[in-house]
Short mmCIF file of C-alpha atoms in Angstrom, two decimals:
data_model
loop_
_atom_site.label_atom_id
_atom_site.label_comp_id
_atom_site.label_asym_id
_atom_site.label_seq_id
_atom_site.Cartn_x
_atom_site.Cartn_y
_atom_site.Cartn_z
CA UNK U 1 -11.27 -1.54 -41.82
CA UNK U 2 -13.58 1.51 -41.63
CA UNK U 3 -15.87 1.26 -38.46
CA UNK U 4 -19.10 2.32 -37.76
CA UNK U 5 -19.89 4.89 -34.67
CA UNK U 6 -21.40 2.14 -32.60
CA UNK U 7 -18.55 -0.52 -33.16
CA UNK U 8 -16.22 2.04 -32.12
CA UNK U 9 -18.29 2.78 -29.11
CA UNK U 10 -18.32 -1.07 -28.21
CA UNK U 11 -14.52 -1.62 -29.32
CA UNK U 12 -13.98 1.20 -26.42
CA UNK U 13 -16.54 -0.41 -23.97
CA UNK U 14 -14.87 -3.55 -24.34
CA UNK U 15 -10.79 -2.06 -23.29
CA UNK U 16 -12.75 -0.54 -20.57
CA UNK U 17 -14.09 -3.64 -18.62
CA UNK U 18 -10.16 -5.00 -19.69
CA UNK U 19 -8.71 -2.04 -17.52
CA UNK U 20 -12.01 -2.14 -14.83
CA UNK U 21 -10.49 -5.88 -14.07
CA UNK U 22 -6.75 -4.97 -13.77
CA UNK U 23 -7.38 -2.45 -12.03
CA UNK U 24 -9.95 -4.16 -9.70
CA UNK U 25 -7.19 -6.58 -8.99
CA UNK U 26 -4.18 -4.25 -8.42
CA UNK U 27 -6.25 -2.07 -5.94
CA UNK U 28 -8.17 -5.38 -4.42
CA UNK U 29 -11.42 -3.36 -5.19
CA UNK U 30 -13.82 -6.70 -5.69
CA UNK U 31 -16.62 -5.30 -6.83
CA UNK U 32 -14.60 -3.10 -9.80
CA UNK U 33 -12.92 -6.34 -10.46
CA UNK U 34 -16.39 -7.72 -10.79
CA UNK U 35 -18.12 -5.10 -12.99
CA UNK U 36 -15.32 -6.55 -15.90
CA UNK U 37 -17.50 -10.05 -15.82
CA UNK U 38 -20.90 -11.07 -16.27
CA UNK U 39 -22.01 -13.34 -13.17
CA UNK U 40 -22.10 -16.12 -15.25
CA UNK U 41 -18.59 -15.39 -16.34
CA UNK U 42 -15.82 -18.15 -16.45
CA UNK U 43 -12.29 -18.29 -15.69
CA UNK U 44 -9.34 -20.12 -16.32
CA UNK U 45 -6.19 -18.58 -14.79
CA UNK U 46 -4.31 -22.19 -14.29
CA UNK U 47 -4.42 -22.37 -10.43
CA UNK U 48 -8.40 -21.41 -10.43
CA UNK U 49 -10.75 -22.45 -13.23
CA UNK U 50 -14.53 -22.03 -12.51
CA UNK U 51 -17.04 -18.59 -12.32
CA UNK U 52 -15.49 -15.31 -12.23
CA UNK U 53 -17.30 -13.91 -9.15
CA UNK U 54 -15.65 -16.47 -7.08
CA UNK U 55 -12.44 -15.65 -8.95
CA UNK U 56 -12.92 -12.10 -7.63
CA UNK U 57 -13.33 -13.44 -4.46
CA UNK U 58 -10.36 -15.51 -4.29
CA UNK U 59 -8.10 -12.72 -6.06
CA UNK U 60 -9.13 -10.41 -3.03
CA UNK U 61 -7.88 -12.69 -0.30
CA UNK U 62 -4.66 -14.47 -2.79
CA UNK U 63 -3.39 -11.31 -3.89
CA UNK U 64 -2.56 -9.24 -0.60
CA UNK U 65 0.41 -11.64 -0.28
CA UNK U 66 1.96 -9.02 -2.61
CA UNK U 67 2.89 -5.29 -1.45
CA UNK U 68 1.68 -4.61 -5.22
CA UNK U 69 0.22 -5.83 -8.04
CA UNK U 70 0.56 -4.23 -11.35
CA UNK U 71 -1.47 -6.06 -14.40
CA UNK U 72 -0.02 -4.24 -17.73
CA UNK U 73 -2.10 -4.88 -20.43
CA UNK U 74 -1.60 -3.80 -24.43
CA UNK U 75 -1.75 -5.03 -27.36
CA UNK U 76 -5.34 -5.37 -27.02
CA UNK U 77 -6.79 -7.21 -30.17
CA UNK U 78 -10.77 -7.37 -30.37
CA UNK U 79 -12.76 -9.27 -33.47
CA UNK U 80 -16.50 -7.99 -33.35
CA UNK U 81 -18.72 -10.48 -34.44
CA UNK U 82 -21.45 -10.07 -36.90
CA UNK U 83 -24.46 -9.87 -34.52
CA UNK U 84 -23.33 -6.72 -32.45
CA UNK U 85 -23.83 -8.45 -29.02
CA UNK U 86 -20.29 -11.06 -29.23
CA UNK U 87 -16.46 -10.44 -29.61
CA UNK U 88 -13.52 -12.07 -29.08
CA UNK U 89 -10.12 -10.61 -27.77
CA UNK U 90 -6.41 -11.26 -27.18
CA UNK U 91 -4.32 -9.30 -24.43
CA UNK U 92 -1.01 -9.19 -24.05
CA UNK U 93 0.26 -8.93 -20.27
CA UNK U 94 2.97 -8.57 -18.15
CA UNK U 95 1.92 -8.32 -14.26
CA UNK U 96 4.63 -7.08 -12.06
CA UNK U 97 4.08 -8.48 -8.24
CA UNK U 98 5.99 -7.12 -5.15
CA UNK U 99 6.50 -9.72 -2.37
CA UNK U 100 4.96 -8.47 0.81
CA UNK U 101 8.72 -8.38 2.30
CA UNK U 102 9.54 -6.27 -0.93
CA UNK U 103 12.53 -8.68 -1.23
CA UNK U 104 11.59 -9.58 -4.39
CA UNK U 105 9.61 -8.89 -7.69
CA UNK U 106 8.17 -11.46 -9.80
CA UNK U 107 7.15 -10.56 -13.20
CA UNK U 108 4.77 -12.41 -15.05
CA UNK U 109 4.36 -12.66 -19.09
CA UNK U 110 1.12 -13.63 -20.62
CA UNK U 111 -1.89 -13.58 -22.37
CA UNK U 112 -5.97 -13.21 -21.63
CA UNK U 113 -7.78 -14.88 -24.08
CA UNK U 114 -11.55 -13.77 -24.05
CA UNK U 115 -14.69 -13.89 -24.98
CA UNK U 116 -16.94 -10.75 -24.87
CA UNK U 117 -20.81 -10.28 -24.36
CA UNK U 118 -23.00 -7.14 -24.74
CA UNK U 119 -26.11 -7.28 -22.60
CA UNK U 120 -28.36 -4.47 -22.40
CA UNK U 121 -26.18 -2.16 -23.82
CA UNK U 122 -23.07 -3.14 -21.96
CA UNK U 123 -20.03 -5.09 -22.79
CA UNK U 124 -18.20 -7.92 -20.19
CA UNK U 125 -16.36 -10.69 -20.08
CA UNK U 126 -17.80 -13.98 -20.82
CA UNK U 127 -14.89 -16.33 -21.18
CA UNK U 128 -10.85 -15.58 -19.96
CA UNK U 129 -8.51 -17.91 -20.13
CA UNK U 130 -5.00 -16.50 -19.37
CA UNK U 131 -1.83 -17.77 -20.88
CA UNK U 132 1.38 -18.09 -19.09
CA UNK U 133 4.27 -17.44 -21.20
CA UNK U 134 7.03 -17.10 -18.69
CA UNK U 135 7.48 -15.59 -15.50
CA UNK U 136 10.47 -14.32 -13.65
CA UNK U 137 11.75 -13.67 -9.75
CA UNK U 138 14.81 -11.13 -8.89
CA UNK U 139 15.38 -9.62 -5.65
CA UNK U 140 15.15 -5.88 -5.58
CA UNK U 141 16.96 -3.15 -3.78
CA UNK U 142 15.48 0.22 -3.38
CA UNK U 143 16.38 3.20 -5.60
CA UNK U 144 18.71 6.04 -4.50
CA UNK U 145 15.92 8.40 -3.73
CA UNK U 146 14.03 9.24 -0.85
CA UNK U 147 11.39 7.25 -1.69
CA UNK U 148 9.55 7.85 2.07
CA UNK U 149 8.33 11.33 0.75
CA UNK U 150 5.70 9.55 -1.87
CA UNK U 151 2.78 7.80 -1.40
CA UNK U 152 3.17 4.09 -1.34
CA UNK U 153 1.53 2.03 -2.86
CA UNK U 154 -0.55 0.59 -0.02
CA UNK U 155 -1.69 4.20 0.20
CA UNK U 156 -5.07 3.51 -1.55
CA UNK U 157 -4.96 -0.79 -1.68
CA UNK U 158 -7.63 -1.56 -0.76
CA UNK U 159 -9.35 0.68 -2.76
CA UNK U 160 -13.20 -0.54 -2.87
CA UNK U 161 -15.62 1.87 -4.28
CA UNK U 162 -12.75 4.94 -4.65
CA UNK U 163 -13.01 7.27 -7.48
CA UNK U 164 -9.94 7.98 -9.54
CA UNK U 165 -7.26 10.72 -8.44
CA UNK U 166 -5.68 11.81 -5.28
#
């Protein structure tokens, strides 16, 4: 399919609020996690179902349980509708999650389903609903490095209103 200037512009606008959530998430930034919906938003991630701000909200305080978070996404198929201001998308994602103990890593296996909106120029999500495919839990042992001498990854989590890089 040969695409126009502008629907390549929006197909990139649209992977961007897709990373501005994961990334949101992983570095408990709310309000990058945010900027990925519109405040109308819905969504449907199994154990929460209901508007995405709150999601947000709920991610912020659910997620430090975990010493890490890392949401994965590719695979990233988008269907532009017609009218310029709708799409639809499919995800695929695998979320790795460090127990706060670091005992164990559970790795989850999934999909977002969403629906897209442009609004004043911008694209956001509408609609997610993620799909669990399967998820998996094995205890970890550390590496033979010295792993002291890097950052960790607590080293910028939380990571509200940071700009990218050291």
């Amino acid at each position: 399919m040969a695409y126009t200037l502008e629907q390549l512009s929006d197909l990139e606008a649209i992977r961007d609020a897709a990373k501005r959530y994961c990334r949101g998430v992983d570095r408990l930034d709310e309000q990058l996690m945010k900027s990925a919906y519109w405040p109308d938003a819905t969504d449907d991630h199994g154990v929460f179902v209901g508007n995405a701000m709150t999601f947000a909200e709920h991610c912020m305080v659910s997620h430090r349980r975990w010493r890490f978070t890392s949401h994965c996404i590719f695979n990233h198929s988008i269907e532009l509708d017609d009218d310029g201001l709708h799409a639809r998308g499919e995800i695929y994602n695998v979320t790795y999650l460090l127990h706060g103990e670091g005992d164990a890593l559970d790795t989850w296996h999934g999909r977002y389903l969403d629906v897209y909106e442009k609004r004043a120029g911008e694209w956001r999500i509408l609609e997610r609903v993620c799909v669990h495919e399967c998820t998996t839990s094995a205890p970890v042992s550390p590496m033979e490095i010295d792993a002291l001498k890097f950052r960790q990854g607590s080293f910028d989590r939380p990571s509200s209103n940071r700009r990218l890089g050291p």
